[in-house]
Short mmCIF file of C-alpha atoms and ligand atoms in Angstrom, two decimals:
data_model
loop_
_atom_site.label_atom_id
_atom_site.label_comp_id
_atom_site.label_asym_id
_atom_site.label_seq_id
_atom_site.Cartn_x
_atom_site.Cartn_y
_atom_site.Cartn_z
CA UNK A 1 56.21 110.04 85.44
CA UNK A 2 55.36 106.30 84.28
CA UNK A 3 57.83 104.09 85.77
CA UNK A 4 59.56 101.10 84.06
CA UNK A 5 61.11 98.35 84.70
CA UNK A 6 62.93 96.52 81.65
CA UNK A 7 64.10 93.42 81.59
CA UNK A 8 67.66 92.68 78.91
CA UNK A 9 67.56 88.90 77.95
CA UNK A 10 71.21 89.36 76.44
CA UNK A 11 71.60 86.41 74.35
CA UNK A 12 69.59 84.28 75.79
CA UNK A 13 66.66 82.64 74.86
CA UNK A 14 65.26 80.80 72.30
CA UNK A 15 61.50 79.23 71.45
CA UNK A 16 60.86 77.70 75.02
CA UNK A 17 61.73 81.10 76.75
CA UNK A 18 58.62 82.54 75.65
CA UNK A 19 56.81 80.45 78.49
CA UNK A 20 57.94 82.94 80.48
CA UNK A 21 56.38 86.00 78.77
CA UNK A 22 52.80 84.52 79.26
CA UNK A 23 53.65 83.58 82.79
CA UNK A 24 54.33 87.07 83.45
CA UNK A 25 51.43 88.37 81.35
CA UNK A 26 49.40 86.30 83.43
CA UNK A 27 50.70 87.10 87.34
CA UNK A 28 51.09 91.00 86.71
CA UNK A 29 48.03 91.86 84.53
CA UNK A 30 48.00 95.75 85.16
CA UNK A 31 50.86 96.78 86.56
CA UNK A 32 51.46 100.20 87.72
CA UNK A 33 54.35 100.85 85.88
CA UNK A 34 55.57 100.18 82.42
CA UNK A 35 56.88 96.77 81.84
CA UNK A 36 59.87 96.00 78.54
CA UNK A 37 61.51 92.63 77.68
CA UNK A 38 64.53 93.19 75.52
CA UNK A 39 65.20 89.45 74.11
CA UNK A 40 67.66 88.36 71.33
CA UNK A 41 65.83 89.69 67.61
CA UNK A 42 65.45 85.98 66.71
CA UNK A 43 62.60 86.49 69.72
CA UNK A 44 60.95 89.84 69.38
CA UNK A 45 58.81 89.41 66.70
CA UNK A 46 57.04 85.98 68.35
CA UNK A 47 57.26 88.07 71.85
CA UNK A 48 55.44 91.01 70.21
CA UNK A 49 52.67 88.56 69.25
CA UNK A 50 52.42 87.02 72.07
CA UNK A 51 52.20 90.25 74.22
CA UNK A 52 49.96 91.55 72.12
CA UNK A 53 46.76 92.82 75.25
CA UNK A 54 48.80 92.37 77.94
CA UNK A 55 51.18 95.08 79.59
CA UNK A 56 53.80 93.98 78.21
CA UNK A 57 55.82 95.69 75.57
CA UNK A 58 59.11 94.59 73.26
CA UNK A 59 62.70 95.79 72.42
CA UNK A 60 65.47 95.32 70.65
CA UNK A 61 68.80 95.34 72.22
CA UNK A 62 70.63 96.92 69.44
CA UNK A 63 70.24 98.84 66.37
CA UNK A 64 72.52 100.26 63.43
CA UNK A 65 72.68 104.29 62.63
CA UNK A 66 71.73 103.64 58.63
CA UNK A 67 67.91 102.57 58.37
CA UNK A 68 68.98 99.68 55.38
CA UNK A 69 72.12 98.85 53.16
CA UNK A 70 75.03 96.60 53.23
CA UNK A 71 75.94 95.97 56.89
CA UNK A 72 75.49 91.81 57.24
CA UNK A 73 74.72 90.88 60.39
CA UNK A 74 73.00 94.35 61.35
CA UNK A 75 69.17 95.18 62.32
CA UNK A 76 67.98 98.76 61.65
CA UNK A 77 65.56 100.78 63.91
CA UNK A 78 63.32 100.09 60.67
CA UNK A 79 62.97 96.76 61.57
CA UNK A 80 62.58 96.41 65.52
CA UNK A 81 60.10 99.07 64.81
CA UNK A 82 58.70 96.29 61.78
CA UNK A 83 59.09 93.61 64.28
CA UNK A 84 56.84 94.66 66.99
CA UNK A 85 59.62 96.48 69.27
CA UNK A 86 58.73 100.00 70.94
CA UNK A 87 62.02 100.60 72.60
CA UNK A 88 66.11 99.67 71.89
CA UNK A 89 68.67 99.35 74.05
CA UNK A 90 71.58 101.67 73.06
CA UNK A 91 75.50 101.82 74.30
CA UNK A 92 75.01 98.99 76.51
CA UNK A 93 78.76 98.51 78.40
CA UNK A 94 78.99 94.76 76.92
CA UNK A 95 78.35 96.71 73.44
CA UNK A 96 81.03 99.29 74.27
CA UNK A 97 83.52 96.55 76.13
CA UNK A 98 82.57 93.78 73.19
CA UNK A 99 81.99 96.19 70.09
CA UNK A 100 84.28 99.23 71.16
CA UNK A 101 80.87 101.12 70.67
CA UNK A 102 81.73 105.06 71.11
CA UNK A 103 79.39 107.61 72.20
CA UNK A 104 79.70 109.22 68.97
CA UNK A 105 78.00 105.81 67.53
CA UNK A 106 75.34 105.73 70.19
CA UNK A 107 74.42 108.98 69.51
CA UNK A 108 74.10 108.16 65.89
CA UNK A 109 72.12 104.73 66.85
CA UNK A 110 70.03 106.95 69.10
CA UNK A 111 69.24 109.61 66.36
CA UNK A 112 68.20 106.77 64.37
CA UNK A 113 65.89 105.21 66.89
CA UNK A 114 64.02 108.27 67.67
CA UNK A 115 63.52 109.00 63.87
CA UNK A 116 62.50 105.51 63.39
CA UNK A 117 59.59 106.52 66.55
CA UNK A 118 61.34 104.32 68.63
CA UNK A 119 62.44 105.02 72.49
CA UNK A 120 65.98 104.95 72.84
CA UNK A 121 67.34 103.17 76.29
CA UNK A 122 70.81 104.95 76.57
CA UNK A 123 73.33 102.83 78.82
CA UNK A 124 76.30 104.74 80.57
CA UNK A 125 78.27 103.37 83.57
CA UNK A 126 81.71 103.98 84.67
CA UNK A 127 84.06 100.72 85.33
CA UNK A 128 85.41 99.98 88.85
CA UNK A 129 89.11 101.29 88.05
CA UNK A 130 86.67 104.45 86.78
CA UNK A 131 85.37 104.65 90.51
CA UNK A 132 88.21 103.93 92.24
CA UNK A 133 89.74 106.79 90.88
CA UNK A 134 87.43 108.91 91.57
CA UNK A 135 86.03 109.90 88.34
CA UNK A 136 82.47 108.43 88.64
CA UNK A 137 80.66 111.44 87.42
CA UNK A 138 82.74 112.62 85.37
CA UNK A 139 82.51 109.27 83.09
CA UNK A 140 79.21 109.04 83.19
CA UNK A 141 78.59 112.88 82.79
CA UNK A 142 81.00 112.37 79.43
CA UNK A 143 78.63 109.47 78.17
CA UNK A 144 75.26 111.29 78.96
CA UNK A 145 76.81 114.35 76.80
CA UNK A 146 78.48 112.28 74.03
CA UNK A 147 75.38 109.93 73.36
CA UNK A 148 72.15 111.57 74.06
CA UNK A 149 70.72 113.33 71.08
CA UNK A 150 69.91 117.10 71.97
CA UNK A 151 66.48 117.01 70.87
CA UNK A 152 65.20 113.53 72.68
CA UNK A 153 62.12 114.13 75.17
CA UNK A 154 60.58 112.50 77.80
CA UNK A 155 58.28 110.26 75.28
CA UNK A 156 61.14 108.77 73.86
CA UNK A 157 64.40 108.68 75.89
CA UNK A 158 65.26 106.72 78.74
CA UNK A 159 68.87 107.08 80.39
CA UNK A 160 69.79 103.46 82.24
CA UNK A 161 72.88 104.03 84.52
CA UNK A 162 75.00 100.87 84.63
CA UNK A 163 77.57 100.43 86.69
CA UNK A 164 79.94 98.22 84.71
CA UNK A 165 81.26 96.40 87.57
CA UNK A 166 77.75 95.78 88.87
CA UNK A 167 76.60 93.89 86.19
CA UNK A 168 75.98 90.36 86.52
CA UNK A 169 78.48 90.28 89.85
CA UNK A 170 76.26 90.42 92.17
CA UNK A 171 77.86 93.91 93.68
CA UNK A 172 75.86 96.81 93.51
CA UNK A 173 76.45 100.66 94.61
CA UNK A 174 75.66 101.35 98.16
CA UNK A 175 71.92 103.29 97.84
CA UNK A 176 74.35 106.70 98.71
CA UNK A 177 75.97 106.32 95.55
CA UNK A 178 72.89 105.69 93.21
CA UNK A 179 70.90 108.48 94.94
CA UNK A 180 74.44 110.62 94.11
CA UNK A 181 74.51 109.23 90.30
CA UNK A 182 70.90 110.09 89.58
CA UNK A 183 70.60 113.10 90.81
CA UNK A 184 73.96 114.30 89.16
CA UNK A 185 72.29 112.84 85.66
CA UNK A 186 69.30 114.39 85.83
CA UNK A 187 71.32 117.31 86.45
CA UNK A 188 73.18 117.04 83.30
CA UNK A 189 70.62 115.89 81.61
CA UNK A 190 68.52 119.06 82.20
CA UNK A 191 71.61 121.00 80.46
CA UNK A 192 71.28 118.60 77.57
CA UNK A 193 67.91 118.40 76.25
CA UNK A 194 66.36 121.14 78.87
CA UNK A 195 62.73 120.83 80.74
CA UNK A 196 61.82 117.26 79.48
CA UNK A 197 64.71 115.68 81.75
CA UNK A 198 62.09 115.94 85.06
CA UNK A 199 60.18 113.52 83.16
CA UNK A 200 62.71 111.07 81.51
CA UNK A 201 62.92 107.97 83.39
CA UNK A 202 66.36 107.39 85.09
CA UNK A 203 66.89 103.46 85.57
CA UNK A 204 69.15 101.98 87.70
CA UNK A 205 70.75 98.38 86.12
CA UNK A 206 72.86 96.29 87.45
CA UNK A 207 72.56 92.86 90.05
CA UNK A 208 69.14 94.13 90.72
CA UNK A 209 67.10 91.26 92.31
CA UNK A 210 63.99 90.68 94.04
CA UNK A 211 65.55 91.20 97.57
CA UNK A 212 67.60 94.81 96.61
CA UNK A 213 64.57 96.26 94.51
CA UNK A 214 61.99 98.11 97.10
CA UNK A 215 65.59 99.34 98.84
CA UNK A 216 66.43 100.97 95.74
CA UNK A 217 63.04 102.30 93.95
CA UNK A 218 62.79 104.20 97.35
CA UNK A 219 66.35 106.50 95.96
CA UNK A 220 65.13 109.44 94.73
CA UNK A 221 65.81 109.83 91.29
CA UNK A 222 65.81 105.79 90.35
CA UNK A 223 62.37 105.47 88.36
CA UNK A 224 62.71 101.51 87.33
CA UNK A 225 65.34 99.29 86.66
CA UNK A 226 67.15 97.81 83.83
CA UNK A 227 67.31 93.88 84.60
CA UNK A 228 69.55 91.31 82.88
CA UNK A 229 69.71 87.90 84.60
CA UNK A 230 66.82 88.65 87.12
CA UNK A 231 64.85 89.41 83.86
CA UNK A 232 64.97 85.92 82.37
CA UNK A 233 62.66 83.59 84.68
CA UNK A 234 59.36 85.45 85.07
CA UNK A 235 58.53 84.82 89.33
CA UNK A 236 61.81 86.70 89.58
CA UNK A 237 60.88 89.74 87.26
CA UNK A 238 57.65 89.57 88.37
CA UNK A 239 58.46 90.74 92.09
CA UNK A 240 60.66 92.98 90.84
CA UNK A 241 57.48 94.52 88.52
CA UNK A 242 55.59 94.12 91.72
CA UNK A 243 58.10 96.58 93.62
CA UNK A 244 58.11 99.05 91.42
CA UNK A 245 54.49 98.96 91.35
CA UNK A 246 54.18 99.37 95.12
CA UNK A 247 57.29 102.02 95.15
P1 LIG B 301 72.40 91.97 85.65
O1 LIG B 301 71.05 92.35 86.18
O2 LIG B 301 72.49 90.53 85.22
O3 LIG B 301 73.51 92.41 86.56
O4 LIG B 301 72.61 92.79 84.26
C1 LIG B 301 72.36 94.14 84.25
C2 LIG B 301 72.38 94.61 82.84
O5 LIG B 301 73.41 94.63 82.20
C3 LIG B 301 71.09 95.01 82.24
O6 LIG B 301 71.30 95.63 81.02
#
């Protein structure tokens, strides 16, 4: 399986960000894995351009279930498609936590995504009152279910497993607990959509950094990472690419 590391800009950037993209264009030429910015969609369309030959590709961090109509404010799959994007990021916690996003709607994001030819990053992650209690799998075995659609494949679905209270703190799971996560995913994942889960990349997101990245590529199960703040300056994505490439 192609691995892939992705990097989520959230909402940041703006013009002068771009820098960046050429600056990692330029260090990691041929990587050997699959490399994805996700910036805001005021960016994707002058980041598709500007990646155009290098091994970089573009998402979008959102999209709506209906392709067009009156929803102001919303971007179809249509258009990231349109726009240059490849991929989407779908049922991302601060889109669950800020949007009360269900998995009902991420399926129905997702569905639209893969009919649009796009691949569909799907986000689940339990919250730390989630783990403390015990229910870690259960959560994230509930999400997997409610928001993967049945008939995804390995070309076009990638599951990112988020733990919410990992994100941006600087906390992460000990490697036990990913290894324990990922392998109970691709598990499940198997029982949803069958064979084509061995290939599916599983990505791990959240706090990962330069100096935690080789430690966790080496858990079975993690094939890249999903990256927000480590994704935004391009010497720290960049070793991160570089792990995964050596992993
Ligand atoms: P951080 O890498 O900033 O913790 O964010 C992870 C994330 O939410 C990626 O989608």
């Amino acid at each position: 399986m192609r691995k892939l590391a992705a990097g989520n800009w959230k909402m940041n950037g703006t013009a002068a960000a771009l820098a960046e993209v050429s600056a990692l264009a330029q260090a990691h030429p041929a990587p050997r894995c699959d490399v994805l910015l996700c910036p805001p969609a005021t960016l994707i369309a002058r980041m598709a351009d500007l990646a155009k030959g290098t091994a970089i590709k573009v998402g979008g961090q959102d999209c709506h279930a209906k392709s067009s109509g009156a929803h102001t404010g919303d971007i179809s799959a249509e258009m990231l498609v349109d726009s240059g994007a490849s991929h989407v990021i779908l049922g991302h916690s601060e889109r669950r936590t800020d949007h009360g996003e269900t998995d009902a709607q991420v399926l129905a994001k997702a569905e639209a995504a893969l009919k649009a030819g796009l691949t569909a990053i799907i986000c689940i992650g339990e919250t730390e009152a989630e783990r403390d209690a015990g229910r870690t799998l259960d959560v994230v075995g509930t999400q997997l279910h409610g928001s993967v659609p049945a008939h995804a494949t390995a070309a076009n679905l990638v599951i990112a497993y988020e733990p919410v209270w990992a994100i941006g703190t600087g906390r992460t799971p000990t490697l036990s607990e990913i290894a324990e996560v990922h392998a109970f995913l691709r598990t499940r994942l198997t029982a949803r959509i069958g064979s084509a889960a061995a290939d599916v990349p599983l990505l791990y997101g959240g706090s990962v950094k330069p100096s935690n990245a080789t430690e966790i590529f080496a858990v079975p199960h993690v094939d890249g990472a999903l990256v927000g703040g480590a994704s935004l300056k391009a010497a720290d994505f960049g070793a991160i690419v570089a792990a995964l490439s050596a992993a």
